[in-house]
Amino acid sequence: MKLLLFCLFLVRSCHGNSKPDSPHFTSIFSFGDSFADTGNLVVLATPVLKDIWIDMPPYGETFFRHPTGRCSDGRLVLDFLAQNFSLPLVPPYLEHNSSFEQGANFAVAGATALDFAFFVNNNLSSPFMFNGSLSVQLGWFADLKPSLCKSYEG
Ligand SMILES: *[C@@H]1O[C@H](CO)[C@@H](O)[C@H](O)[C@H]1NC(C)=O
Ligand SMILES: *[C@@H]1O[C@H](CO)[C@@H](O)[C@H](O)[C@H]1NC(C)=O
Ligand SMILES: *[C@@H]1O[C@H](CO)[C@@H](O)[C@H](O)[C@H]1NC(C)=O
Ligand SMILES: *[C@@H]1O[C@H](CO)[C@@H](O)[C@H](O)[C@H]1NC(C)=O
C-alpha cells in the first residue's frame, strides 16, 4: 500500500543572494514513504521492534557499506538528487544530530496520506506501521521552520 508518494521541495537561498535564474538550490526538504526515508522509520521503530529488517544487511551494502535506514541496498532517488545539486545527503529529521540548514528528510517508510488514527480505528494498522503520516511529517516541518532562515524572518 503506497498512499504517500515522494514529494520534495528544493529551496533557494533564504538570504536572497542567489541569482533569480540560477539553478542553485541551498536545501532540500523531503516528505514521503520508503521511497524517500533515509532513517526515520528506524528511529521510530527501534524502541518497539527488536529486529528492524531495514537496519540489517543486505540493506545499505552496495554504497554505504552498512545499513542506514534506507529501504534499499544503495542510494535512493533523493540521494542522487542531493548529490546532483551538490548538497549533503538529506538527513533524517528524527535523528536530531545533524544540521538541517541544508535540508531535512521527514519521510517515514510505510507512511500514509491518511492519519495513523484512521488505520488504528479501523483495525487496519500493523505492528510495522508507525505514526508518521503526512500530517505528522508536516507537523515536524512546522516545528523545524522557526530555526530555519532566522535571518530572513528576522
Ligand atoms: C546532474 O544531472 C544532470 C542530468 O543527468 C547531468 O547532466 C549533470 O552532469 C549532473 N550534475 C552533477 C553535478 O552530477
Ligand atoms: C547520529 O547519531 C547516531 C546514533 O548516535 C549515529 O550512529 C550517527 O552516525 C549520527 N549521525 C550523524 C550525522 O552524526
Ligand atoms: C500521531 O502523532 C501526532 C503528532 O504527534 C499525534 O497528535 C497523534 O495523536 C498521534 N496519533 C496516534 C494514533 O497515536
Ligand atoms: C476492531 O477490533 C476490535 C477488537 O477485535 C473490535 O471490537 C472493533 O469492533 C473493531 N473495529 C472495527 C472498526 O472493525
Short mmCIF file of C-alpha atoms and ligand atoms in Angstrom, two decimals:
data_model
loop_
_atom_site.label_atom_id
_atom_site.label_comp_id
_atom_site.label_asym_id
_atom_site.label_seq_id
_atom_site.Cartn_x
_atom_site.Cartn_y
_atom_site.Cartn_z
CA MET A 1 0.00 0.00 0.00
CA LYS A 2 1.71 3.17 -1.17
CA LEU A 3 -0.53 6.07 -0.39
CA LEU A 4 2.02 8.73 0.10
CA LEU A 5 4.25 9.46 -2.80
CA PHE A 6 7.62 11.01 -2.89
CA CYS A 7 7.45 14.74 -2.62
CA LEU A 8 10.32 17.11 -2.49
CA PHE A 9 10.91 20.81 -2.06
CA LEU A 10 14.04 22.38 -3.29
CA VAL A 11 14.63 25.70 -1.62
CA ARG A 12 16.67 28.54 -2.96
CA SER A 13 18.76 30.58 -0.64
CA CYS A 14 16.74 32.27 2.09
CA HIS A 15 19.18 35.11 2.07
CA GLY A 16 18.38 36.44 -1.35
CA ASN A 17 21.93 36.15 -2.62
CA SER A 18 21.24 33.66 -5.39
CA LYS A 19 20.60 34.97 -8.86
CA PRO A 20 16.96 34.69 -9.93
CA ASP A 21 17.71 32.36 -12.83
CA SER A 22 20.38 30.35 -11.08
CA PRO A 23 19.64 26.63 -10.68
CA HIS A 24 21.45 26.85 -7.36
CA PHE A 25 19.40 25.40 -4.52
CA THR A 26 20.53 25.63 -0.93
CA SER A 27 18.39 23.00 0.75
CA ILE A 28 16.10 20.03 0.19
CA PHE A 29 13.05 19.18 2.30
CA SER A 30 11.57 15.79 1.62
CA PHE A 31 8.27 14.16 2.64
CA GLY A 32 7.14 10.67 1.77
CA ASP A 33 7.45 6.98 2.48
CA SER A 34 10.02 4.27 1.88
CA PHE A 35 10.93 5.78 -1.49
CA ALA A 36 12.50 8.66 0.39
CA ASP A 37 13.10 7.61 4.02
CA THR A 38 16.77 7.93 4.93
CA GLY A 39 16.42 6.74 8.52
CA ASN A 40 13.27 7.99 10.25
CA LEU A 41 11.47 4.64 10.44
CA VAL A 42 14.43 3.08 12.23
CA VAL A 43 14.32 5.84 14.85
CA LEU A 44 10.55 5.36 15.34
CA ALA A 45 10.71 1.56 15.34
CA THR A 46 13.80 0.97 17.46
CA PRO A 47 12.05 1.32 20.85
CA VAL A 48 9.23 -1.01 19.72
CA LEU A 49 10.64 -3.71 17.46
CA LYS A 50 13.59 -5.92 18.27
CA ASP A 51 14.86 -6.66 14.78
CA ILE A 52 14.28 -3.94 12.24
CA TRP A 53 14.90 -5.63 8.94
CA ILE A 54 15.96 -2.48 7.10
CA ASP A 55 18.62 -1.95 9.75
CA MET A 56 20.36 -5.17 8.77
CA PRO A 57 22.29 -6.39 5.71
CA PRO A 58 21.79 -6.52 2.75
CA TYR A 59 20.31 -3.04 3.27
CA GLY A 60 22.93 -0.42 2.58
CA GLU A 61 25.60 -2.85 1.43
CA THR A 62 26.32 -1.59 -2.09
CA PHE A 63 27.01 2.08 -1.41
CA PHE A 64 27.18 2.97 2.28
CA ARG A 65 28.56 -0.49 3.24
CA HIS A 66 26.29 -0.54 6.30
CA PRO A 67 22.53 -0.23 6.88
CA THR A 68 21.42 3.39 7.02
CA GLY A 69 17.66 3.04 7.44
CA ARG A 70 17.06 3.30 3.70
CA CYS A 71 14.79 0.64 2.20
CA SER A 72 17.46 -0.06 -0.38
CA ASP A 73 20.84 -1.71 -0.66
CA GLY A 74 22.13 1.53 -2.20
CA ARG A 75 21.11 5.12 -2.67
CA LEU A 76 17.58 6.44 -3.15
CA VAL A 77 16.46 8.85 -5.87
CA LEU A 78 16.60 11.53 -3.17
CA ASP A 79 20.31 10.77 -2.60
CA PHE A 80 21.09 11.07 -6.30
CA LEU A 81 19.21 14.38 -6.47
CA ALA A 82 21.09 15.75 -3.47
CA GLN A 83 24.42 14.72 -4.96
CA ASN A 84 23.42 16.18 -8.29
CA PHE A 85 22.67 19.53 -6.65
CA SER A 86 25.93 19.32 -4.68
CA LEU A 87 24.01 19.23 -1.41
CA PRO A 88 24.61 16.88 1.52
CA LEU A 89 22.56 13.67 1.63
CA VAL A 90 19.29 14.74 3.25
CA PRO A 91 19.46 13.88 6.97
CA PRO A 92 16.51 12.12 8.62
CA TYR A 93 14.68 14.62 10.83
CA LEU A 94 14.21 12.23 13.74
CA GLU A 95 17.94 11.71 14.10
CA HIS A 96 18.30 15.09 15.70
CA ASN A 97 22.07 15.07 15.45
CA SER A 98 22.77 16.87 12.23
CA SER A 99 22.28 20.37 10.94
CA PHE A 100 19.12 20.93 8.94
CA GLU A 101 20.42 24.13 7.37
CA GLN A 102 20.75 22.35 4.03
CA GLY A 103 17.62 20.29 4.35
CA ALA A 104 15.76 17.69 6.33
CA ASN A 105 14.02 14.49 5.44
CA PHE A 106 10.62 13.86 7.04
CA ALA A 107 9.79 10.73 5.02
CA VAL A 108 8.90 7.60 7.01
CA ALA A 109 8.84 4.17 5.40
CA GLY A 110 5.26 2.90 5.31
CA ALA A 111 3.80 6.36 5.86
CA THR A 112 0.28 7.03 4.65
CA ALA A 113 -1.51 10.16 3.49
CA LEU A 114 -4.38 9.38 5.89
CA ASP A 115 -3.72 9.81 9.59
CA PHE A 116 -2.42 6.82 11.51
CA ALA A 117 -5.52 7.05 13.73
CA PHE A 118 -7.71 6.09 10.76
CA PHE A 119 -5.87 2.78 10.43
CA VAL A 120 -5.87 2.13 14.17
CA ASN A 121 -9.60 2.90 14.50
CA ASN A 122 -10.48 0.60 11.59
CA ASN A 123 -8.26 -2.26 12.69
CA LEU A 124 -6.10 -1.74 9.64
CA SER A 125 -2.81 -0.96 11.31
CA SER A 126 0.02 -3.45 11.66
CA PRO A 127 2.93 -3.77 14.11
CA PHE A 128 5.15 -2.38 11.35
CA MET A 129 3.16 0.79 10.91
CA PHE A 130 4.17 3.88 12.82
CA ASN A 131 2.67 7.28 13.40
CA GLY A 132 4.48 9.16 10.65
CA SER A 133 1.65 10.03 8.27
CA LEU A 134 1.63 13.11 6.10
CA SER A 135 0.09 15.38 8.75
CA VAL A 136 2.74 14.28 11.26
CA GLN A 137 5.52 14.95 8.75
CA LEU A 138 4.09 18.40 8.05
CA GLY A 139 3.94 18.98 11.82
CA TRP A 140 7.64 18.15 12.14
CA PHE A 141 8.37 20.62 9.35
CA ALA A 142 6.31 23.27 11.15
CA ASP A 143 8.33 22.59 14.32
CA LEU A 144 11.60 22.98 12.44
CA LYS A 145 10.70 26.08 10.46
CA PRO A 146 11.44 28.70 13.15
CA SER A 147 15.05 27.51 13.29
CA LEU A 148 15.47 27.85 9.52
CA CYS A 149 16.03 31.13 7.77
CA LYS A 150 16.28 33.04 11.03
CA SER A 151 17.96 35.99 9.39
CA TYR A 152 15.33 36.01 6.64
CA GLU A 153 12.44 36.03 9.11
CA GLY A 154 14.13 38.46 11.47
C1 LIG B 1 23.16 16.30 -12.73
O1 LIG B 1 22.32 15.60 -13.65
C2 LIG B 1 22.35 16.09 -14.97
C3 LIG B 1 21.32 15.34 -15.77
O2 LIG B 1 21.51 13.97 -15.67
C4 LIG B 1 23.77 15.94 -15.53
O3 LIG B 1 23.82 16.49 -16.81
C5 LIG B 1 24.75 16.67 -14.61
O4 LIG B 1 26.06 16.42 -15.05
C6 LIG B 1 24.61 16.20 -13.19
N1 LIG B 1 25.47 17.03 -12.34
C7 LIG B 1 26.18 16.54 -11.33
C8 LIG B 1 26.97 17.53 -10.55
O5 LIG B 1 26.19 15.35 -11.07
C1 LIG B 2 23.59 10.36 14.60
O1 LIG B 2 23.57 9.56 15.76
C2 LIG B 2 23.64 8.18 15.50
C3 LIG B 2 23.47 7.46 16.82
O2 LIG B 2 24.23 8.05 17.83
C4 LIG B 2 24.95 7.86 14.81
O3 LIG B 2 25.01 6.49 14.52
C5 LIG B 2 25.03 8.65 13.53
O4 LIG B 2 26.28 8.45 12.91
C6 LIG B 2 24.84 10.13 13.80
N1 LIG B 2 24.77 10.84 12.55
C7 LIG B 2 25.42 11.98 12.34
C8 LIG B 2 25.19 12.61 11.00
O5 LIG B 2 26.13 12.50 13.16
C1 LIG B 3 0.31 10.70 15.94
O1 LIG B 3 1.18 11.77 16.25
C2 LIG B 3 0.53 13.02 16.31
C3 LIG B 3 1.58 14.10 16.45
O2 LIG B 3 2.49 13.80 17.46
C4 LIG B 3 -0.47 12.98 17.46
O3 LIG B 3 -1.15 14.21 17.52
C5 LIG B 3 -1.47 11.85 17.21
O4 LIG B 3 -2.36 11.73 18.32
C6 LIG B 3 -0.76 10.53 17.02
N1 LIG B 3 -1.74 9.54 16.59
C7 LIG B 3 -1.81 8.32 17.15
C8 LIG B 3 -2.88 7.42 16.64
O5 LIG B 3 -1.04 7.97 18.04
C1 LIG B 4 -11.67 -3.60 15.78
O1 LIG B 4 -11.38 -4.75 16.55
C2 LIG B 4 -11.97 -4.73 17.84
C3 LIG B 4 -11.45 -5.92 18.64
O2 LIG B 4 -11.50 -7.09 17.87
C4 LIG B 4 -13.49 -4.70 17.68
O3 LIG B 4 -14.08 -4.63 18.95
C5 LIG B 4 -13.89 -3.49 16.87
O4 LIG B 4 -15.28 -3.50 16.62
C6 LIG B 4 -13.15 -3.46 15.54
N1 LIG B 4 -13.43 -2.18 14.88
C7 LIG B 4 -13.74 -2.08 13.57
C8 LIG B 4 -13.99 -0.73 13.06
O5 LIG B 4 -13.84 -3.08 12.85
#
